[in-house]
mmCIF file of C-alpha atoms in Angstrom:
data_model
loop_
_atom_site.group_PDB
_atom_site.id
_atom_site.type_symbol
_atom_site.label_atom_id
_atom_site.label_comp_id
_atom_site.label_asym_id
_atom_site.label_seq_id
_atom_site.Cartn_x
_atom_site.Cartn_y
_atom_site.Cartn_z
ATOM 1 C CA MET A 169 0.675 -34.849 1.397
ATOM 2 C CA ALA A 170 -1.838 -32.555 -0.196
ATOM 3 C CA PHE A 171 -2.962 -29.844 2.176
ATOM 4 C CA THR A 172 -5.993 -27.739 1.906
ATOM 5 C CA LEU A 173 -6.583 -24.536 3.795
ATOM 6 C CA TYR A 174 -9.264 -26.349 5.745
ATOM 7 C CA SER A 175 -6.755 -28.851 7.064
ATOM 8 C CA LEU A 176 -4.510 -25.975 8.123
ATOM 9 C CA ILE A 177 -7.365 -24.443 10.103
ATOM 10 C CA GLN A 178 -8.104 -27.834 11.639
ATOM 11 C CA THR A 179 -4.471 -28.282 12.647
ATOM 12 C CA ALA A 180 -4.326 -24.831 14.177
ATOM 13 C CA ILE A 181 -7.506 -25.380 16.190
ATOM 14 C CA LEU A 182 -6.287 -28.765 17.440
ATOM 15 C CA CYS A 183 -2.892 -27.401 18.469
ATOM 16 C CA ILE A 184 -4.340 -24.440 20.310
ATOM 17 C CA ASN A 185 -6.819 -26.711 22.043
ATOM 18 C CA ALA A 186 -3.945 -28.936 23.111
ATOM 19 C CA VAL A 187 -2.114 -25.993 24.652
ATOM 20 C CA ALA A 188 -5.249 -24.683 26.334
ATOM 21 C CA VAL A 189 -6.015 -28.026 27.962
ATOM 22 C CA LEU A 190 -2.790 -28.114 30.001
ATOM 23 C CA HIS A 191 -3.920 -27.615 33.549
ATOM 24 C CA GLU A 192 -2.002 -25.153 35.656
ATOM 25 C CA GLU A 193 -1.820 -26.769 39.075
ATOM 26 C CA ARG A 194 -2.352 -30.411 38.211
ATOM 27 C CA PHE A 195 0.215 -30.695 35.506
ATOM 28 C CA LEU A 196 2.378 -27.714 34.794
ATOM 29 C CA SER A 197 3.464 -27.122 38.351
ATOM 30 C CA LYS A 198 4.239 -30.815 38.787
ATOM 31 C CA ILE A 199 6.761 -30.756 35.987
ATOM 32 C CA GLY A 200 8.145 -27.415 36.947
ATOM 33 C CA TRP A 201 6.540 -25.355 34.219
ATOM 34 C CA GLY A 202 4.141 -23.330 36.346
ATOM 35 C CA VAL A 203 3.778 -19.579 36.222
ATOM 36 C CA ASP A 204 5.355 -19.108 39.628
ATOM 37 C CA GLN A 205 8.511 -20.862 38.568
ATOM 38 C CA SER A 206 9.301 -18.614 35.640
ATOM 39 C CA VAL A 207 10.691 -15.578 37.435
ATOM 40 C CA GLY A 208 14.161 -17.024 37.611
ATOM 41 C CA GLY A 209 16.359 -15.256 35.163
ATOM 42 C CA PHE A 210 17.075 -11.565 35.329
ATOM 43 C CA GLY A 211 18.682 -9.768 32.484
ATOM 44 C CA ASP A 212 17.432 -9.964 28.990
ATOM 45 C CA GLU A 213 18.329 -13.520 28.046
ATOM 46 C CA PRO A 214 15.476 -15.496 29.584
ATOM 47 C CA GLY A 215 16.241 -18.856 28.054
ATOM 48 C CA ILE A 216 14.128 -21.260 26.076
ATOM 49 C CA LYS A 217 12.236 -22.834 28.968
ATOM 50 C CA VAL A 218 11.082 -19.520 30.414
ATOM 51 C CA GLN A 219 10.037 -18.311 26.970
ATOM 52 C CA LEU A 220 8.101 -21.509 26.386
ATOM 53 C CA MET A 221 6.345 -21.226 29.753
ATOM 54 C CA ASN A 222 5.471 -17.626 29.016
ATOM 55 C CA LEU A 223 4.152 -18.631 25.642
ATOM 56 C CA ILE A 224 1.981 -21.393 27.097
ATOM 57 C CA ARG A 225 0.653 -19.099 29.786
ATOM 58 C CA SER A 226 -0.181 -16.302 27.355
ATOM 59 C CA VAL A 227 -1.824 -18.662 24.872
ATOM 60 C CA ARG A 228 -3.969 -20.086 27.647
ATOM 61 C CA THR A 229 -4.972 -16.657 28.894
ATOM 62 C CA VAL A 230 -5.689 -15.112 25.530
ATOM 63 C CA MET A 231 -7.303 -18.031 23.762
ATOM 64 C CA ARG A 232 -9.609 -19.280 26.489
ATOM 65 C CA VAL A 233 -12.719 -17.375 25.468
ATOM 66 C CA PRO A 234 -12.295 -17.409 21.664
ATOM 67 C CA LEU A 235 -11.670 -21.146 21.828
ATOM 68 C CA ILE A 236 -15.072 -21.675 23.405
ATOM 69 C CA ALA A 237 -16.713 -19.935 20.479
ATOM 70 C CA VAL A 238 -14.559 -21.600 17.813
ATOM 71 C CA ASN A 239 -15.001 -25.058 19.292
ATOM 72 C CA SER A 240 -18.770 -24.634 19.482
ATOM 73 C CA VAL A 241 -18.894 -23.545 15.856
ATOM 74 C CA CYS A 242 -16.716 -26.518 14.871
ATOM 75 C CA ILE A 243 -18.924 -28.954 16.764
ATOM 76 C CA VAL A 244 -22.078 -27.628 15.154
ATOM 77 C CA LEU A 245 -20.535 -27.695 11.669
ATOM 78 C CA LEU A 246 -19.188 -31.210 12.090
ATOM 79 C CA LEU A 247 -22.532 -32.433 13.351
ATOM 80 C CA LEU A 248 -24.330 -30.896 10.429
ATOM 81 C CA PHE A 249 -21.905 -31.622 7.622
ATOM 82 C CA GLY A 250 -19.791 -34.502 8.834
ATOM 83 C CA MET B 4 -44.102 -13.210 -27.994
ATOM 84 C CA ASP B 5 -45.973 -10.302 -26.592
ATOM 85 C CA LEU B 6 -46.279 -11.794 -23.150
ATOM 86 C CA PRO B 7 -42.710 -11.123 -21.944
ATOM 87 C CA HIS B 8 -42.995 -7.623 -23.292
ATOM 88 C CA HIS B 9 -46.102 -7.035 -21.236
ATOM 89 C CA GLY B 10 -44.398 -8.659 -18.322
ATOM 90 C CA TYR B 11 -41.504 -6.226 -18.700
ATOM 91 C CA ARG B 12 -43.824 -3.282 -18.599
ATOM 92 C CA ALA B 13 -45.782 -4.773 -15.745
ATOM 93 C CA THR B 14 -42.665 -5.136 -13.612
ATOM 94 C CA LYS B 15 -41.490 -1.630 -14.307
ATOM 95 C CA PRO B 16 -43.877 0.121 -11.857
ATOM 96 C CA ARG B 17 -42.874 -2.392 -9.203
ATOM 97 C CA ALA B 18 -39.211 -1.647 -9.710
ATOM 98 C CA ARG B 19 -39.851 2.051 -9.548
ATOM 99 C CA ALA B 20 -41.759 1.706 -6.305
ATOM 100 C CA ALA B 21 -38.926 -0.203 -4.637
ATOM 101 C CA PRO B 22 -35.987 2.315 -4.825
ATOM 102 C CA PRO B 23 -36.685 4.388 -1.685
ATOM 103 C CA ALA B 24 -35.666 1.313 0.335
ATOM 104 C CA GLY B 25 -32.139 2.725 0.646
ATOM 105 C CA ASP B 26 -29.057 0.990 -0.686
ATOM 106 C CA SER B 27 -31.022 -1.839 -2.224
ATOM 107 C CA VAL B 28 -31.575 0.540 -5.109
ATOM 108 C CA LEU B 29 -28.140 -0.473 -6.424
ATOM 109 C CA PHE B 30 -29.262 -4.057 -6.782
ATOM 110 C CA GLU B 31 -32.660 -3.094 -8.075
ATOM 111 C CA ASP B 32 -31.076 -0.982 -10.771
ATOM 112 C CA THR B 33 -28.930 -3.660 -12.339
ATOM 113 C CA SER B 34 -31.451 -6.451 -12.023
ATOM 114 C CA SER B 35 -34.270 -4.474 -13.602
ATOM 115 C CA ALA B 36 -32.089 -2.514 -16.012
ATOM 116 C CA ALA B 37 -30.210 -5.460 -17.520
ATOM 117 C CA PRO B 38 -33.138 -7.528 -18.734
ATOM 118 C CA ALA B 39 -34.792 -4.263 -19.644
ATOM 119 C CA MET B 40 -31.819 -3.459 -21.866
ATOM 120 C CA ASN B 41 -31.763 -6.972 -23.291
ATOM 121 C CA SER B 42 -35.436 -7.122 -24.037
ATOM 122 C CA GLN B 43 -35.261 -3.576 -25.305
ATOM 123 C CA GLY B 44 -32.499 -4.450 -27.729
ATOM 124 C CA TYR B 45 -34.214 -7.649 -28.811
ATOM 125 C CA TYR B 46 -37.508 -6.030 -29.477
ATOM 126 C CA THR B 47 -36.073 -3.062 -31.290
ATOM 127 C CA SER B 48 -34.102 -5.369 -33.581
ATOM 128 C CA GLY B 49 -36.956 -7.840 -34.046
ATOM 129 C CA TYR B 50 -39.762 -5.425 -34.450
ATOM 130 C CA ASN B 51 -38.409 -2.212 -35.942
ATOM 131 C CA MET B 52 -41.687 -0.898 -37.154
ATOM 132 C CA GLY B 53 -43.932 -2.863 -34.877
ATOM 133 C CA GLY B 54 -44.379 -0.761 -31.800
ATOM 134 C CA PRO B 55 -42.332 2.404 -31.923
ATOM 135 C CA SER B 56 -44.598 3.801 -29.273
ATOM 136 C CA ASP B 57 -43.753 0.897 -26.974
ATOM 137 C CA ASP B 58 -40.036 1.451 -27.424
ATOM 138 C CA MET B 59 -40.367 5.117 -26.749
ATOM 139 C CA GLN B 60 -42.255 4.425 -23.594
ATOM 140 C CA GLY B 61 -39.677 1.861 -22.501
ATOM 141 C CA GLY B 62 -36.798 4.229 -23.276
ATOM 142 C CA GLY B 63 -38.596 7.097 -21.621
ATOM 143 C CA GLY B 64 -39.146 4.967 -18.545
ATOM 144 C CA MET B 65 -35.419 4.233 -18.409
ATOM 145 C CA ASN B 66 -34.494 7.886 -18.607
ATOM 146 C CA ASN B 67 -37.114 8.685 -16.038
ATOM 147 C CA LEU B 68 -35.510 6.203 -13.657
ATOM 148 C CA PHE B 69 -32.243 8.138 -13.684
ATOM 149 C CA ALA B 70 -33.804 11.576 -13.736
ATOM 150 C CA ASP B 71 -36.179 10.665 -10.937
ATOM 151 C CA PRO B 72 -34.952 12.653 -7.911
ATOM 152 C CA VAL B 73 -35.881 9.955 -5.434
ATOM 153 C CA ALA B 74 -33.873 7.317 -7.277
ATOM 154 C CA ASN B 75 -31.034 9.798 -7.673
ATOM 155 C CA ALA B 76 -30.952 10.555 -3.963
ATOM 156 C CA ALA B 77 -31.146 6.861 -3.169
ATOM 157 C CA MET B 78 -28.229 6.140 -5.500
ATOM 158 C CA MET B 79 -26.140 8.847 -3.879
ATOM 159 C CA TYR B 80 -26.973 7.470 -0.453
ATOM 160 C CA GLY B 81 -25.988 4.025 -1.654
ATOM 161 C CA SER B 82 -22.647 5.195 -2.982
ATOM 162 C CA ASN B 83 -22.059 7.105 0.253
ATOM 163 C CA LEU B 84 -22.690 3.928 2.174
ATOM 164 C CA ALA B 85 -20.304 2.040 -0.076
ATOM 165 C CA ASN B 86 -17.594 4.636 0.546
ATOM 166 C CA GLN B 87 -18.109 4.372 4.269
ATOM 167 C CA GLY B 88 -17.857 0.621 4.036
ATOM 168 C CA LYS B 89 -14.637 0.927 2.074
ATOM 169 C CA ASP B 90 -13.145 3.276 4.685
ATOM 170 C CA MET B 91 -14.123 0.920 7.460
ATOM 171 C CA VAL B 92 -12.554 -2.042 5.693
ATOM 172 C CA ASN B 93 -9.354 -0.074 5.155
ATOM 173 C CA LYS B 94 -9.244 0.878 8.796
ATOM 174 C CA GLU B 95 -9.753 -2.708 9.920
ATOM 175 C CA ILE B 96 -7.110 -4.045 7.591
ATOM 176 C CA SER B 97 -4.589 -1.445 8.694
ATOM 177 C CA ARG B 98 -5.083 -2.674 12.241
ATOM 178 C CA PHE B 99 -3.705 -6.079 11.333
ATOM 179 C CA MET B 100 -0.971 -5.183 8.918
ATOM 180 C CA SER B 101 0.391 -1.813 8.060
ATOM 181 C CA VAL B 102 -0.233 -1.075 4.413
ATOM 182 C CA ASN B 103 2.720 1.288 4.309
ATOM 183 C CA LYS B 104 5.070 -1.464 5.347
ATOM 184 C CA LEU B 105 3.558 -3.655 2.678
ATOM 185 C CA LYS B 106 4.133 -0.949 0.086
ATOM 186 C CA TYR B 107 7.808 -0.939 1.006
ATOM 187 C CA PHE B 108 8.088 -4.532 -0.096
ATOM 188 C CA PHE B 109 6.601 -3.868 -3.488
ATOM 189 C CA ALA B 110 8.737 -0.851 -4.334
ATOM 190 C CA VAL B 111 10.819 -2.650 -6.910
ATOM 191 C CA ASP B 112 12.017 -1.940 -10.381
ATOM 192 C CA THR B 113 13.276 -4.007 -13.264
ATOM 193 C CA ARG B 114 16.952 -3.634 -12.460
ATOM 194 C CA TYR B 115 16.413 -4.862 -8.904
ATOM 195 C CA VAL B 116 14.364 -7.843 -10.027
ATOM 196 C CA LEU B 117 16.957 -8.906 -12.575
ATOM 197 C CA LYS B 118 19.836 -8.592 -10.136
ATOM 198 C CA LYS B 119 17.940 -10.387 -7.399
ATOM 199 C CA LEU B 120 17.024 -13.272 -9.686
ATOM 200 C CA MET B 121 20.648 -13.597 -10.682
ATOM 201 C CA ILE B 122 21.707 -13.589 -7.038
ATOM 202 C CA LEU B 123 19.119 -16.239 -6.232
ATOM 203 C CA MET B 124 20.406 -18.520 -8.931
ATOM 204 C CA PHE B 125 24.113 -17.761 -8.587
ATOM 205 C CA PRO B 126 24.930 -16.211 -5.228
ATOM 206 C CA TYR B 127 28.536 -17.260 -5.075
ATOM 207 C CA THR B 128 30.029 -14.116 -6.573
ATOM 208 C CA HIS B 129 27.960 -11.605 -4.616
ATOM 209 C CA GLN B 130 30.302 -9.785 -2.281
ATOM 210 C CA ASP B 131 28.370 -7.476 -0.044
ATOM 211 C CA TRP B 132 25.378 -8.966 1.762
ATOM 212 C CA GLU B 133 24.808 -6.128 4.168
ATOM 213 C CA VAL B 134 21.395 -4.447 4.109
ATOM 214 C CA ARG B 135 21.974 -0.741 3.849
ATOM 215 C CA TYR B 136 20.083 1.644 6.072
ATOM 216 C CA HIS B 137 19.205 5.258 5.711
ATOM 217 C CA ARG B 138 18.808 6.886 9.099
ATOM 218 C CA ASP B 139 17.377 3.811 10.835
ATOM 219 C CA THR B 140 14.962 2.816 8.116
ATOM 220 C CA PRO B 141 15.942 0.147 5.654
ATOM 221 C CA LEU B 142 16.354 1.247 2.084
ATOM 222 C CA THR B 143 13.705 0.271 -0.380
ATOM 223 C CA PRO B 144 14.475 -2.575 -2.747
ATOM 224 C CA ARG B 145 14.877 -0.055 -5.534
ATOM 225 C CA GLN B 146 17.998 1.312 -3.911
ATOM 226 C CA ASP B 147 19.477 -1.710 -2.218
ATOM 227 C CA VAL B 148 19.761 -5.085 -3.855
ATOM 228 C CA ASN B 149 20.085 -6.878 -0.522
ATOM 229 C CA ALA B 150 16.709 -5.727 0.725
ATOM 230 C CA SER B 151 13.990 -8.337 0.631
ATOM 231 C CA ASP B 152 10.853 -7.742 -1.356
ATOM 232 C CA LEU B 153 7.530 -9.460 -1.776
ATOM 233 C CA TYR B 154 7.137 -8.930 -5.498
ATOM 234 C CA ILE B 155 9.418 -11.768 -6.578
ATOM 235 C CA PRO B 156 7.890 -14.329 -4.180
ATOM 236 C CA THR B 157 4.340 -13.440 -5.194
ATOM 237 C CA MET B 158 5.061 -13.596 -8.899
ATOM 238 C CA ALA B 159 7.109 -16.761 -8.482
ATOM 239 C CA PHE B 160 4.307 -18.417 -6.532
ATOM 240 C CA ILE B 161 1.738 -17.641 -9.212
ATOM 241 C CA THR B 162 4.143 -18.725 -11.950
ATOM 242 C CA TYR B 163 4.778 -21.956 -10.069
ATOM 243 C CA ILE B 164 1.056 -22.701 -9.920
ATOM 244 C CA LEU B 165 0.654 -22.028 -13.640
ATOM 245 C CA LEU B 166 3.715 -24.125 -14.422
ATOM 246 C CA ALA B 167 2.352 -26.960 -12.278
ATOM 247 C CA GLY B 168 -0.874 -26.823 -14.253
ATOM 248 C CA MET B 169 1.057 -26.919 -17.503
ATOM 249 C CA ALA B 170 3.247 -29.810 -16.355
ATOM 250 C CA LEU B 171 0.220 -31.796 -15.316
ATOM 251 C CA GLY B 172 -1.468 -30.973 -18.579
ATOM 252 C CA ILE B 173 1.495 -32.260 -20.552
ATOM 253 C CA GLN B 174 1.164 -35.545 -18.715
ATOM 254 C CA LYS B 175 -2.599 -35.565 -19.284
ATOM 255 C CA ARG B 176 -3.207 -35.473 -15.546
ATOM 256 C CA PHE B 177 -4.751 -32.050 -15.370
ATOM 257 C CA SER B 178 -8.014 -31.078 -13.766
ATOM 258 C CA PRO B 179 -8.972 -27.751 -12.188
ATOM 259 C CA GLU B 180 -9.217 -29.261 -8.711
ATOM 260 C CA VAL B 181 -5.610 -30.397 -8.877
ATOM 261 C CA LEU B 182 -4.531 -26.827 -9.577
ATOM 262 C CA GLY B 183 -6.340 -25.521 -6.523
ATOM 263 C CA LEU B 184 -4.927 -28.357 -4.429
ATOM 264 C CA CYS B 185 -1.388 -27.602 -5.597
ATOM 265 C CA ALA B 186 -1.824 -23.916 -4.841
ATOM 266 C CA SER B 187 -3.204 -24.455 -1.370
ATOM 267 C CA THR B 188 -0.545 -27.063 -0.544
ATOM 268 C CA ALA B 189 2.250 -24.665 -1.484
ATOM 269 C CA LEU B 190 0.575 -21.858 0.463
ATOM 270 C CA VAL B 191 0.180 -24.049 3.531
ATOM 271 C CA TRP B 192 3.853 -25.028 3.423
ATOM 272 C CA VAL B 193 4.826 -21.361 3.293
ATOM 273 C CA ILE B 194 2.579 -20.602 6.260
ATOM 274 C CA ILE B 195 3.986 -23.548 8.230
ATOM 275 C CA GLU B 196 7.546 -22.508 7.524
ATOM 276 C CA VAL B 197 6.917 -18.894 8.501
ATOM 277 C CA LEU B 198 5.190 -19.964 11.722
ATOM 278 C CA VAL B 199 8.020 -22.322 12.662
ATOM 279 C CA MET B 200 10.578 -19.607 11.990
ATOM 280 C CA LEU B 201 8.609 -17.085 14.046
ATOM 281 C CA LEU B 202 8.255 -19.565 16.912
ATOM 282 C CA SER B 203 11.937 -20.426 16.960
ATOM 283 C CA LEU B 204 12.974 -16.783 16.743
ATOM 284 C CA TYR B 205 10.667 -15.962 19.644
ATOM 285 C CA LEU B 206 11.827 -18.862 21.791
ATOM 286 C CA LEU B 207 15.459 -17.978 21.405
ATOM 287 C CA THR B 208 14.804 -14.276 22.067
ATOM 288 C CA VAL B 209 16.656 -13.262 18.976
ATOM 289 C CA HIS B 210 16.485 -9.501 18.802
ATOM 290 C CA THR B 211 16.286 -9.041 15.105
ATOM 291 C CA ASP B 212 14.525 -6.681 12.811
ATOM 292 C CA LEU B 213 13.164 -9.489 10.679
ATOM 293 C CA SER B 214 9.471 -8.800 10.398
ATOM 294 C CA THR B 215 6.854 -11.311 9.365
ATOM 295 C CA PHE B 216 6.912 -9.971 5.826
ATOM 296 C CA ASP B 217 10.661 -10.509 5.653
ATOM 297 C CA LEU B 218 10.189 -14.130 6.634
ATOM 298 C CA ILE B 219 7.444 -14.542 4.061
ATOM 299 C CA ALA B 220 9.798 -13.051 1.486
ATOM 300 C CA TYR B 221 12.678 -15.386 2.357
ATOM 301 C CA SER B 222 10.316 -18.308 2.384
ATOM 302 C CA GLY B 223 8.957 -17.320 -1.005
ATOM 303 C CA TYR B 224 12.310 -17.040 -2.710
ATOM 304 C CA LYS B 225 12.432 -20.805 -3.037
ATOM 305 C CA TYR B 226 9.702 -20.671 -5.652
ATOM 306 C CA VAL B 227 12.198 -19.200 -8.086
ATOM 307 C CA GLY B 228 14.343 -22.291 -7.619
ATOM 308 C CA MET B 229 11.279 -24.484 -7.976
ATOM 309 C CA ILE B 230 10.307 -22.890 -11.264
ATOM 310 C CA PHE B 231 13.811 -23.382 -12.621
ATOM 311 C CA THR B 232 13.805 -27.007 -11.475
ATOM 312 C CA VAL B 233 10.444 -27.821 -12.981
ATOM 313 C CA LEU B 234 11.372 -26.159 -16.275
ATOM 314 C CA CYS B 235 14.580 -28.141 -16.524
ATOM 315 C CA GLY B 236 12.713 -31.288 -15.620
ATOM 316 C CA LEU B 237 10.183 -30.691 -18.355
ATOM 317 C CA LEU B 238 12.757 -29.782 -20.960
ATOM 318 C CA PHE B 239 15.532 -32.257 -20.213
ATOM 319 C CA GLY B 240 13.798 -35.150 -18.531
ATOM 320 C CA SER B 241 14.639 -36.783 -15.243
ATOM 321 C CA ASP B 242 18.396 -36.147 -15.407
ATOM 322 C CA GLY B 243 17.886 -32.472 -16.038
ATOM 323 C CA TYR B 244 15.456 -32.368 -13.125
ATOM 324 C CA PHE B 245 17.967 -33.730 -10.641
ATOM 325 C CA VAL B 246 20.798 -31.544 -11.905
ATOM 326 C CA ALA B 247 18.615 -28.447 -11.677
ATOM 327 C CA LEU B 248 17.380 -29.558 -8.252
ATOM 328 C CA ALA B 249 20.948 -29.841 -6.965
ATOM 329 C CA TRP B 250 21.941 -26.524 -8.487
ATOM 330 C CA SER B 251 19.018 -24.516 -7.172
ATOM 331 C CA SER B 252 19.206 -26.235 -3.756
ATOM 332 C CA PHE B 253 22.829 -25.264 -3.246
ATOM 333 C CA ALA B 254 22.283 -21.756 -4.551
ATOM 334 C CA LEU B 255 19.244 -21.272 -2.326
ATOM 335 C CA MET B 256 20.978 -22.715 0.737
ATOM 336 C CA PHE B 257 23.934 -20.402 0.214
ATOM 337 C CA PHE B 258 21.627 -17.439 -0.270
ATOM 338 C CA ILE B 259 19.557 -18.161 2.845
ATOM 339 C CA VAL B 260 22.571 -18.784 5.064
ATOM 340 C CA ARG B 261 24.341 -15.621 3.945
ATOM 341 C CA SER B 262 21.223 -13.451 4.212
ATOM 342 C CA LEU B 263 19.997 -14.731 7.550
ATOM 343 C CA LYS B 264 23.502 -14.705 9.005
ATOM 344 C CA MET B 265 23.500 -10.960 8.595
ATOM 345 C CA LYS B 266 20.166 -10.610 10.309
ATOM 346 C CA ILE B 267 20.122 -13.210 13.050
ATOM 347 C CA LEU B 268 23.617 -13.995 14.183
ATOM 348 C CA PRO B 269 25.349 -10.767 15.077
ATOM 349 C CA SER B 270 22.279 -9.245 16.729
ATOM 350 C CA LEU B 271 23.386 -9.751 20.315
ATOM 351 C CA SER B 272 21.935 -7.452 22.922
ATOM 352 C CA SER B 273 24.000 -4.495 23.977
ATOM 353 C CA ASP B 274 24.760 -5.651 27.506
ATOM 354 C CA SER B 275 25.111 -9.372 26.958
ATOM 355 C CA MET B 276 26.999 -11.246 29.619
ATOM 356 C CA GLY B 277 29.725 -13.518 28.498
ATOM 357 C CA MET B 278 28.200 -16.554 30.167
ATOM 358 C CA GLY B 279 24.658 -15.968 29.020
ATOM 359 C CA SER B 280 25.312 -15.999 25.341
ATOM 360 C CA ASN B 281 27.440 -19.078 25.053
ATOM 361 C CA ALA B 282 24.668 -21.297 23.824
ATOM 362 C CA LYS B 283 22.986 -18.598 21.830
ATOM 363 C CA PRO B 284 25.161 -18.279 18.733
ATOM 364 C CA GLN B 285 25.098 -22.056 18.385
ATOM 365 C CA LEU B 286 21.330 -22.208 18.557
ATOM 366 C CA ARG B 287 21.010 -19.333 16.141
ATOM 367 C CA LEU B 288 23.353 -21.074 13.780
ATOM 368 C CA TYR B 289 21.199 -24.171 14.102
ATOM 369 C CA ILE B 290 18.144 -22.159 13.153
ATOM 370 C CA THR B 291 19.836 -20.710 10.102
ATOM 371 C CA VAL B 292 21.200 -24.039 8.949
ATOM 372 C CA ALA B 293 17.926 -25.856 9.622
ATOM 373 C CA SER B 294 16.001 -23.275 7.668
ATOM 374 C CA ALA B 295 18.475 -23.624 4.834
ATOM 375 C CA LEU B 296 18.296 -27.416 4.869
ATOM 376 C CA PHE B 297 14.533 -27.292 4.779
ATOM 377 C CA GLN B 298 14.548 -25.622 1.372
ATOM 378 C CA PRO B 299 15.791 -28.502 -0.813
ATOM 379 C CA ILE B 300 13.454 -30.897 0.976
ATOM 380 C CA ILE B 301 10.440 -28.781 0.258
ATOM 381 C CA ILE B 302 11.552 -28.084 -3.304
ATOM 382 C CA TYR B 303 11.830 -31.800 -3.938
ATOM 383 C CA TRP B 304 8.519 -32.483 -2.219
ATOM 384 C CA LEU B 305 6.564 -29.937 -4.161
ATOM 385 C CA THR B 306 8.029 -30.598 -7.586
ATOM 386 C CA SER B 307 8.766 -34.299 -7.822
ATOM 387 C CA HIS B 308 5.185 -35.227 -8.596
ATOM 388 C CA LEU B 309 5.170 -32.800 -11.495
ATOM 389 C CA VAL B 310 8.127 -34.327 -13.289
ATOM 390 C CA ARG B 311 7.539 -38.002 -13.496
#
């Protein structure tokens, strides 16, 4: 399994795209992972599920705009250079 | 033979007209000065007596370029611009990672490196694994042998790449691309391991003072074991490789478990409820043990193809 740095970048872009594609009201709320269902635990031990939901929500919020730019650049480069 | 010489003198006025363009004078200087020097040297050696007036004019032109006030001012402006660029780069880099914190990890000395290498290879007799603090800041590696540093991982990584090249060369399988591939593969595995550790530490809300650099350091300590394994494999053949693999795996697993136990496990929050933290120590133990078990796997993966 020989990795190059390019394959690492590809993996990262694919994973972040996968997280960004999860729709809030069609999917996450259906399985109980929506943003309105995360205010359960008080105290400072939120639990894995709440942390994961927070992580998904923050990745989606932060990465929405940069992903547009990065994906466009990737599409152009792949079209040009295969 | 005279044509290039005339060409040199013909291009000189053009070069001297270009400098007031700002910082491009730096590039103009070297590109017009270097062949000027070469052709100057060639023609002075080839034609000592033939054309002393030409050489004088060429040399005079060179001195005039540096004594010319416009070129001088342009060069100073260029160096000013370069300094500003350097300051801006430093400022941008210090936004992402604090250079002072990085300096802490490289504050090592010979005694620390020797003791740490011995602990990495034989950690079973080391008694005190506690990282000592000095008024809330951790002690530098010079003063505390339990502190983690980045010097050993960096040097071990580079040594591993060189050793991989040598091992492949011994087996007549060397090519420069393979070296780059080996280096980037090892780097990617380090990055993956650090990211997985960061993700698991975040998900389990472990309040620890392990920074990213600490994780990079702990992830890089396995390269010392890898170097030892590859050396034994090269010197003693396949049997030596497996013996050294077992030895360095156990030593590294012991080292990681003892070091991370200090940092991850007892760091419960100050007002933890009894019921809330039942699952936590187990999960933290799982993290520590999983991270320790990952080391022999990756050592075997990255070195087995070198010792065939």
